[in-house]
């Protein structure tokens, strides 16, 4: 659900002609006089202040490529500005990667010229990596919209684990990407999850424990005193015979954060192959319920809510995605 008119559908490829209207966005032209108050700053620093829609790294690349002039001359990145010079940018946004495109059906919850919101299914890897060079969400996004090759990571701003389902925001322009990354860094993108935990909780709370790489198992994360700050808020939605359904809000976004924090409390996610431990079956469970629990082969975690400020209009947008079929079936089987 969204607080605004959504565009939703299962789309494998962009609509005919969709690229034509976006081709004009591949070039950027700006001209202005630098404010006097920026005197003394390096050029890249000054440009980052007057053009906040672009990352400083992108502005540096444009300066080095000769796409920026100051009073008609070609400057260097480290040149100091005096203020009131006329800066002109005439730049083409080049592709930032060589990731292949793979056509796939995408559950598009919302779409406009600046952003996409995708409901990712469990089992889909977000970014290509070792052993997953093709058929990731990033590959699919490049097939959906080829201009996303000019945005870092095809516009993906935050990630979900392969076997976590739910909502992701994708930036469709470099400007939108810069704005959304800034929102994420400022903890202004709101992410809410539904998780099914092993064990019966007595109440909700907050986990404020740093997370870092496991000392001996490098593919795992762990609560560590020397880790990065991590804060997870959770509240109980439903208590079951041997499990608890919880709502989780992230204040930070560390790798495996929810999975690590809830396991640290002693309530690991059902089906989690890394942090889950032994599966717990309620006393007197039927054969059907036992089979349902045994057959749920991923962590029971769904990114159900996403809130953000639109990078162009400034509107507050809020989205919701229902539980996927496998999660809903497991929950129904656990109901008394």
Short mmCIF file of N, CA and C in Angstrom, two decimals, residues 156-257:
data_model
loop_
_atom_site.label_atom_id
_atom_site.label_comp_id
_atom_site.label_asym_id
_atom_site.label_seq_id
_atom_site.Cartn_x
_atom_site.Cartn_y
_atom_site.Cartn_z
N UNK A 156 20.34 0.24 -7.10
CA UNK A 156 19.97 -0.42 -5.85
C UNK A 156 20.61 0.33 -4.69
N UNK A 157 19.78 0.80 -3.77
CA UNK A 157 20.25 1.65 -2.67
C UNK A 157 20.55 0.84 -1.42
N UNK A 158 19.78 -0.18 -1.15
CA UNK A 158 20.01 -1.04 0.01
C UNK A 158 19.70 -2.46 -0.42
N UNK A 159 20.10 -3.41 0.36
CA UNK A 159 19.99 -4.80 -0.06
C UNK A 159 19.18 -5.63 0.91
N UNK A 160 18.75 -6.79 0.44
CA UNK A 160 18.15 -7.82 1.27
C UNK A 160 18.92 -9.11 1.04
N UNK A 161 19.03 -9.94 2.06
CA UNK A 161 19.66 -11.24 1.88
C UNK A 161 18.91 -12.04 0.82
N UNK A 162 19.59 -12.98 0.21
CA UNK A 162 19.00 -13.79 -0.86
C UNK A 162 17.64 -14.36 -0.45
N UNK A 163 17.56 -14.94 0.74
CA UNK A 163 16.34 -15.63 1.15
C UNK A 163 15.41 -14.79 2.02
N UNK A 164 15.64 -13.47 2.03
CA UNK A 164 14.69 -12.54 2.65
C UNK A 164 13.86 -11.92 1.55
N UNK A 165 12.56 -11.92 1.72
CA UNK A 165 11.66 -11.34 0.73
C UNK A 165 11.30 -9.91 1.12
N UNK A 166 10.74 -9.15 0.15
CA UNK A 166 10.18 -7.85 0.49
C UNK A 166 10.68 -6.68 -0.31
N UNK A 167 10.49 -5.48 0.26
CA UNK A 167 10.58 -4.22 -0.46
C UNK A 167 11.99 -3.65 -0.53
N UNK A 168 12.33 -3.17 -1.74
CA UNK A 168 13.60 -2.49 -2.01
C UNK A 168 13.32 -1.26 -2.85
N UNK A 169 14.04 -0.16 -2.60
CA UNK A 169 13.92 1.02 -3.45
C UNK A 169 15.11 1.05 -4.40
N UNK A 170 14.83 1.46 -5.64
CA UNK A 170 15.84 1.55 -6.69
C UNK A 170 15.80 2.96 -7.27
N UNK A 171 16.96 3.60 -7.37
CA UNK A 171 17.05 4.94 -7.97
C UNK A 171 17.23 4.80 -9.47
N UNK A 172 16.51 5.61 -10.25
CA UNK A 172 16.59 5.51 -11.70
C UNK A 172 17.49 6.57 -12.33
N UNK A 173 18.00 7.50 -11.54
CA UNK A 173 18.93 8.52 -12.05
C UNK A 173 20.06 8.68 -11.05
N UNK A 174 21.22 9.19 -11.50
CA UNK A 174 22.30 9.44 -10.55
C UNK A 174 21.90 10.41 -9.44
N UNK A 175 21.08 11.42 -9.78
CA UNK A 175 20.65 12.39 -8.77
C UNK A 175 19.79 11.73 -7.70
N UNK A 176 18.85 10.88 -8.15
CA UNK A 176 17.99 10.18 -7.19
C UNK A 176 18.82 9.24 -6.33
N UNK A 177 19.83 8.60 -6.92
CA UNK A 177 20.69 7.68 -6.16
C UNK A 177 21.43 8.42 -5.06
N UNK A 178 22.01 9.57 -5.41
CA UNK A 178 22.74 10.36 -4.41
C UNK A 178 21.82 10.76 -3.27
N UNK A 179 20.60 11.22 -3.60
CA UNK A 179 19.66 11.66 -2.58
C UNK A 179 19.22 10.51 -1.68
N UNK A 180 18.96 9.34 -2.26
CA UNK A 180 18.50 8.21 -1.45
C UNK A 180 19.62 7.63 -0.60
N UNK A 181 20.84 7.61 -1.13
CA UNK A 181 21.97 7.16 -0.32
C UNK A 181 22.15 8.08 0.88
N UNK A 182 21.96 9.39 0.67
CA UNK A 182 22.06 10.34 1.78
C UNK A 182 20.96 10.09 2.80
N UNK A 183 19.74 9.79 2.35
CA UNK A 183 18.65 9.47 3.28
C UNK A 183 18.99 8.22 4.09
N UNK A 184 19.55 7.22 3.41
CA UNK A 184 19.89 5.98 4.10
C UNK A 184 20.96 6.24 5.16
N UNK A 185 21.98 7.03 4.80
CA UNK A 185 23.05 7.34 5.75
C UNK A 185 22.54 8.12 6.94
N UNK A 186 21.53 8.98 6.70
CA UNK A 186 20.95 9.78 7.78
C UNK A 186 19.85 9.03 8.53
N UNK A 187 19.66 7.76 8.20
CA UNK A 187 18.65 6.89 8.83
C UNK A 187 17.24 7.44 8.63
N UNK A 188 17.01 8.00 7.45
CA UNK A 188 15.71 8.58 7.13
C UNK A 188 14.85 7.66 6.27
N UNK A 189 15.43 6.57 5.78
CA UNK A 189 14.64 5.56 5.08
C UNK A 189 14.15 4.56 6.12
N UNK A 190 12.84 4.41 6.20
CA UNK A 190 12.22 3.59 7.24
C UNK A 190 11.96 2.19 6.69
N UNK A 191 12.50 1.18 7.39
CA UNK A 191 12.36 -0.20 6.94
C UNK A 191 11.76 -1.04 8.05
N UNK A 192 10.65 -1.67 7.75
CA UNK A 192 9.98 -2.51 8.73
C UNK A 192 9.85 -3.93 8.23
N UNK A 193 10.09 -4.88 9.13
CA UNK A 193 10.10 -6.30 8.77
C UNK A 193 9.12 -7.08 9.64
N UNK A 194 8.71 -8.24 9.13
CA UNK A 194 7.99 -9.23 9.91
C UNK A 194 8.87 -10.46 9.99
N UNK A 195 9.05 -10.98 11.20
CA UNK A 195 9.93 -12.13 11.41
C UNK A 195 9.24 -13.15 12.30
N UNK A 196 9.47 -14.42 12.02
CA UNK A 196 8.96 -15.50 12.85
C UNK A 196 10.13 -16.11 13.59
N UNK A 197 10.08 -16.05 14.92
CA UNK A 197 11.20 -16.48 15.76
C UNK A 197 10.90 -17.81 16.44
N UNK A 198 11.94 -18.55 16.69
CA UNK A 198 11.84 -19.76 17.50
C UNK A 198 11.84 -19.35 18.98
N UNK A 199 10.87 -19.86 19.73
CA UNK A 199 10.75 -19.52 21.14
C UNK A 199 9.64 -18.51 21.37
N UNK A 200 9.15 -18.47 22.60
CA UNK A 200 8.05 -17.58 22.96
C UNK A 200 8.60 -16.41 23.75
N UNK A 201 8.51 -15.22 23.18
CA UNK A 201 9.01 -14.01 23.84
C UNK A 201 8.04 -13.53 24.91
N UNK A 202 8.57 -12.86 25.90
CA UNK A 202 7.71 -12.28 26.94
C UNK A 202 7.35 -10.83 26.63
N UNK A 203 8.13 -10.17 25.78
CA UNK A 203 7.84 -8.78 25.44
C UNK A 203 8.79 -8.28 24.37
N UNK A 204 8.46 -7.12 23.81
CA UNK A 204 9.32 -6.51 22.80
C UNK A 204 10.46 -5.77 23.45
N UNK A 205 11.24 -5.07 22.62
CA UNK A 205 12.37 -4.33 23.16
C UNK A 205 13.29 -3.83 22.07
N UNK A 206 14.50 -3.51 22.46
CA UNK A 206 15.53 -2.98 21.56
C UNK A 206 16.83 -3.73 21.81
N UNK A 207 17.48 -4.12 20.72
CA UNK A 207 18.82 -4.70 20.82
C UNK A 207 19.81 -3.65 20.33
N UNK A 208 20.70 -3.25 21.19
CA UNK A 208 21.73 -2.26 20.86
C UNK A 208 23.09 -2.93 21.09
N UNK A 209 23.50 -3.71 20.11
CA UNK A 209 24.74 -4.48 20.22
C UNK A 209 25.52 -4.37 18.91
N UNK A 210 26.81 -4.04 18.98
CA UNK A 210 27.61 -3.91 17.76
C UNK A 210 27.77 -5.24 17.04
N UNK A 211 27.86 -5.15 15.72
CA UNK A 211 27.97 -6.35 14.89
C UNK A 211 29.23 -6.26 14.04
N UNK A 212 29.96 -7.37 13.97
CA UNK A 212 31.15 -7.45 13.12
C UNK A 212 31.28 -8.83 12.54
N UNK A 213 32.30 -9.02 11.71
CA UNK A 213 32.56 -10.31 11.10
C UNK A 213 32.93 -11.33 12.18
N UNK A 214 32.39 -12.55 12.07
CA UNK A 214 32.73 -13.62 13.02
C UNK A 214 34.23 -13.88 12.96
N UNK A 215 34.84 -14.09 14.09
CA UNK A 215 36.30 -14.19 14.14
C UNK A 215 36.85 -15.40 13.41
N UNK A 216 36.11 -16.51 13.41
CA UNK A 216 36.63 -17.73 12.77
C UNK A 216 35.82 -18.16 11.55
N UNK A 217 34.52 -17.85 11.52
CA UNK A 217 33.67 -18.21 10.39
C UNK A 217 33.39 -16.94 9.59
N UNK A 218 34.18 -16.72 8.54
CA UNK A 218 34.19 -15.42 7.88
C UNK A 218 32.93 -15.14 7.07
N UNK A 219 32.10 -16.14 6.82
CA UNK A 219 30.85 -15.91 6.10
C UNK A 219 29.72 -15.51 7.05
N UNK A 220 30.01 -15.51 8.35
CA UNK A 220 29.00 -15.19 9.35
C UNK A 220 29.31 -13.85 10.02
N UNK A 221 28.27 -13.24 10.58
CA UNK A 221 28.41 -12.05 11.40
C UNK A 221 28.14 -12.44 12.85
N UNK A 222 28.56 -11.58 13.77
CA UNK A 222 28.38 -11.89 15.19
C UNK A 222 28.34 -10.60 15.99
N UNK A 223 27.73 -10.66 17.17
CA UNK A 223 27.81 -9.53 18.11
C UNK A 223 29.23 -9.49 18.65
N UNK A 224 29.90 -8.33 18.44
CA UNK A 224 31.29 -8.16 18.87
C UNK A 224 31.46 -6.77 19.47
N UNK A 225 32.22 -6.68 20.53
CA UNK A 225 32.44 -5.39 21.20
C UNK A 225 33.10 -4.38 20.27
N UNK A 226 33.93 -4.89 19.34
CA UNK A 226 34.63 -4.00 18.42
C UNK A 226 33.93 -3.89 17.07
N UNK A 227 32.67 -4.32 17.01
CA UNK A 227 31.91 -4.24 15.77
C UNK A 227 31.34 -2.85 15.53
N UNK A 228 30.57 -2.73 14.46
CA UNK A 228 29.94 -1.45 14.12
C UNK A 228 28.62 -1.32 14.87
N UNK A 229 28.25 -0.11 15.29
CA UNK A 229 27.00 0.06 16.03
C UNK A 229 25.80 -0.50 15.26
N UNK A 230 24.92 -1.16 15.97
CA UNK A 230 23.73 -1.76 15.35
C UNK A 230 22.58 -1.72 16.34
N UNK A 231 21.44 -1.21 15.89
CA UNK A 231 20.27 -1.06 16.76
C UNK A 231 19.05 -1.64 16.05
N UNK A 232 18.36 -2.56 16.73
CA UNK A 232 17.17 -3.21 16.21
C UNK A 232 16.04 -3.08 17.22
N UNK A 233 14.88 -2.59 16.79
CA UNK A 233 13.69 -2.49 17.65
C UNK A 233 12.70 -3.59 17.23
N UNK A 234 12.07 -4.22 18.20
CA UNK A 234 11.10 -5.27 17.86
C UNK A 234 9.93 -5.24 18.84
N UNK A 235 8.77 -5.65 18.34
CA UNK A 235 7.58 -5.77 19.18
C UNK A 235 6.82 -7.03 18.78
N UNK A 236 6.10 -7.57 19.72
CA UNK A 236 5.39 -8.84 19.48
C UNK A 236 4.10 -8.58 18.71
N UNK A 237 3.91 -9.35 17.65
CA UNK A 237 2.64 -9.33 16.91
C UNK A 237 1.74 -10.49 17.34
N UNK A 238 2.35 -11.66 17.59
CA UNK A 238 1.56 -12.82 17.94
C UNK A 238 2.43 -13.86 18.63
N UNK A 239 1.92 -14.41 19.74
CA UNK A 239 2.61 -15.52 20.41
C UNK A 239 1.95 -16.83 19.99
N UNK A 240 2.78 -17.82 19.66
CA UNK A 240 2.30 -19.13 19.26
C UNK A 240 2.83 -20.16 20.26
N UNK A 241 2.55 -21.42 20.03
CA UNK A 241 2.90 -22.45 21.02
C UNK A 241 4.40 -22.50 21.29
N UNK A 242 5.21 -22.40 20.26
CA UNK A 242 6.66 -22.47 20.46
C UNK A 242 7.39 -21.42 19.63
N UNK A 243 6.65 -20.43 19.14
CA UNK A 243 7.23 -19.42 18.27
C UNK A 243 6.60 -18.05 18.56
N UNK A 244 7.23 -17.01 18.03
CA UNK A 244 6.71 -15.66 18.19
C UNK A 244 6.83 -14.91 16.86
N UNK A 245 5.74 -14.28 16.44
CA UNK A 245 5.75 -13.42 15.26
C UNK A 245 6.02 -12.00 15.73
N UNK A 246 7.04 -11.36 15.18
CA UNK A 246 7.42 -10.03 15.64
C UNK A 246 7.49 -9.05 14.48
N UNK A 247 7.29 -7.78 14.81
CA UNK A 247 7.52 -6.67 13.89
C UNK A 247 8.87 -6.06 14.26
N UNK A 248 9.70 -5.81 13.26
CA UNK A 248 11.06 -5.33 13.51
C UNK A 248 11.31 -4.04 12.74
N UNK A 249 11.91 -3.07 13.40
CA UNK A 249 12.31 -1.81 12.75
C UNK A 249 13.83 -1.67 12.88
N UNK A 250 14.47 -1.34 11.78
CA UNK A 250 15.92 -1.16 11.78
C UNK A 250 16.28 0.30 11.98
N UNK A 251 17.18 0.55 12.89
CA UNK A 251 17.74 1.89 13.05
C UNK A 251 19.05 2.00 12.29
N UNK A 252 19.75 0.86 12.17
CA UNK A 252 20.97 0.77 11.36
C UNK A 252 20.77 -0.35 10.35
N UNK A 253 21.74 -0.56 9.49
CA UNK A 253 21.58 -1.56 8.45
C UNK A 253 22.80 -2.44 8.26
N UNK A 254 23.19 -3.17 9.29
CA UNK A 254 24.35 -4.05 9.20
C UNK A 254 23.99 -5.38 8.52
N UNK A 255 24.98 -6.01 7.95
CA UNK A 255 24.77 -7.30 7.31
C UNK A 255 24.20 -8.30 8.32
N UNK A 256 23.09 -8.96 7.93
CA UNK A 256 22.43 -9.98 8.76
C UNK A 256 21.97 -9.44 10.10
N UNK A 257 21.72 -8.14 10.21
CA UNK A 257 21.48 -7.53 11.52
C UNK A 257 20.33 -8.17 12.29
#
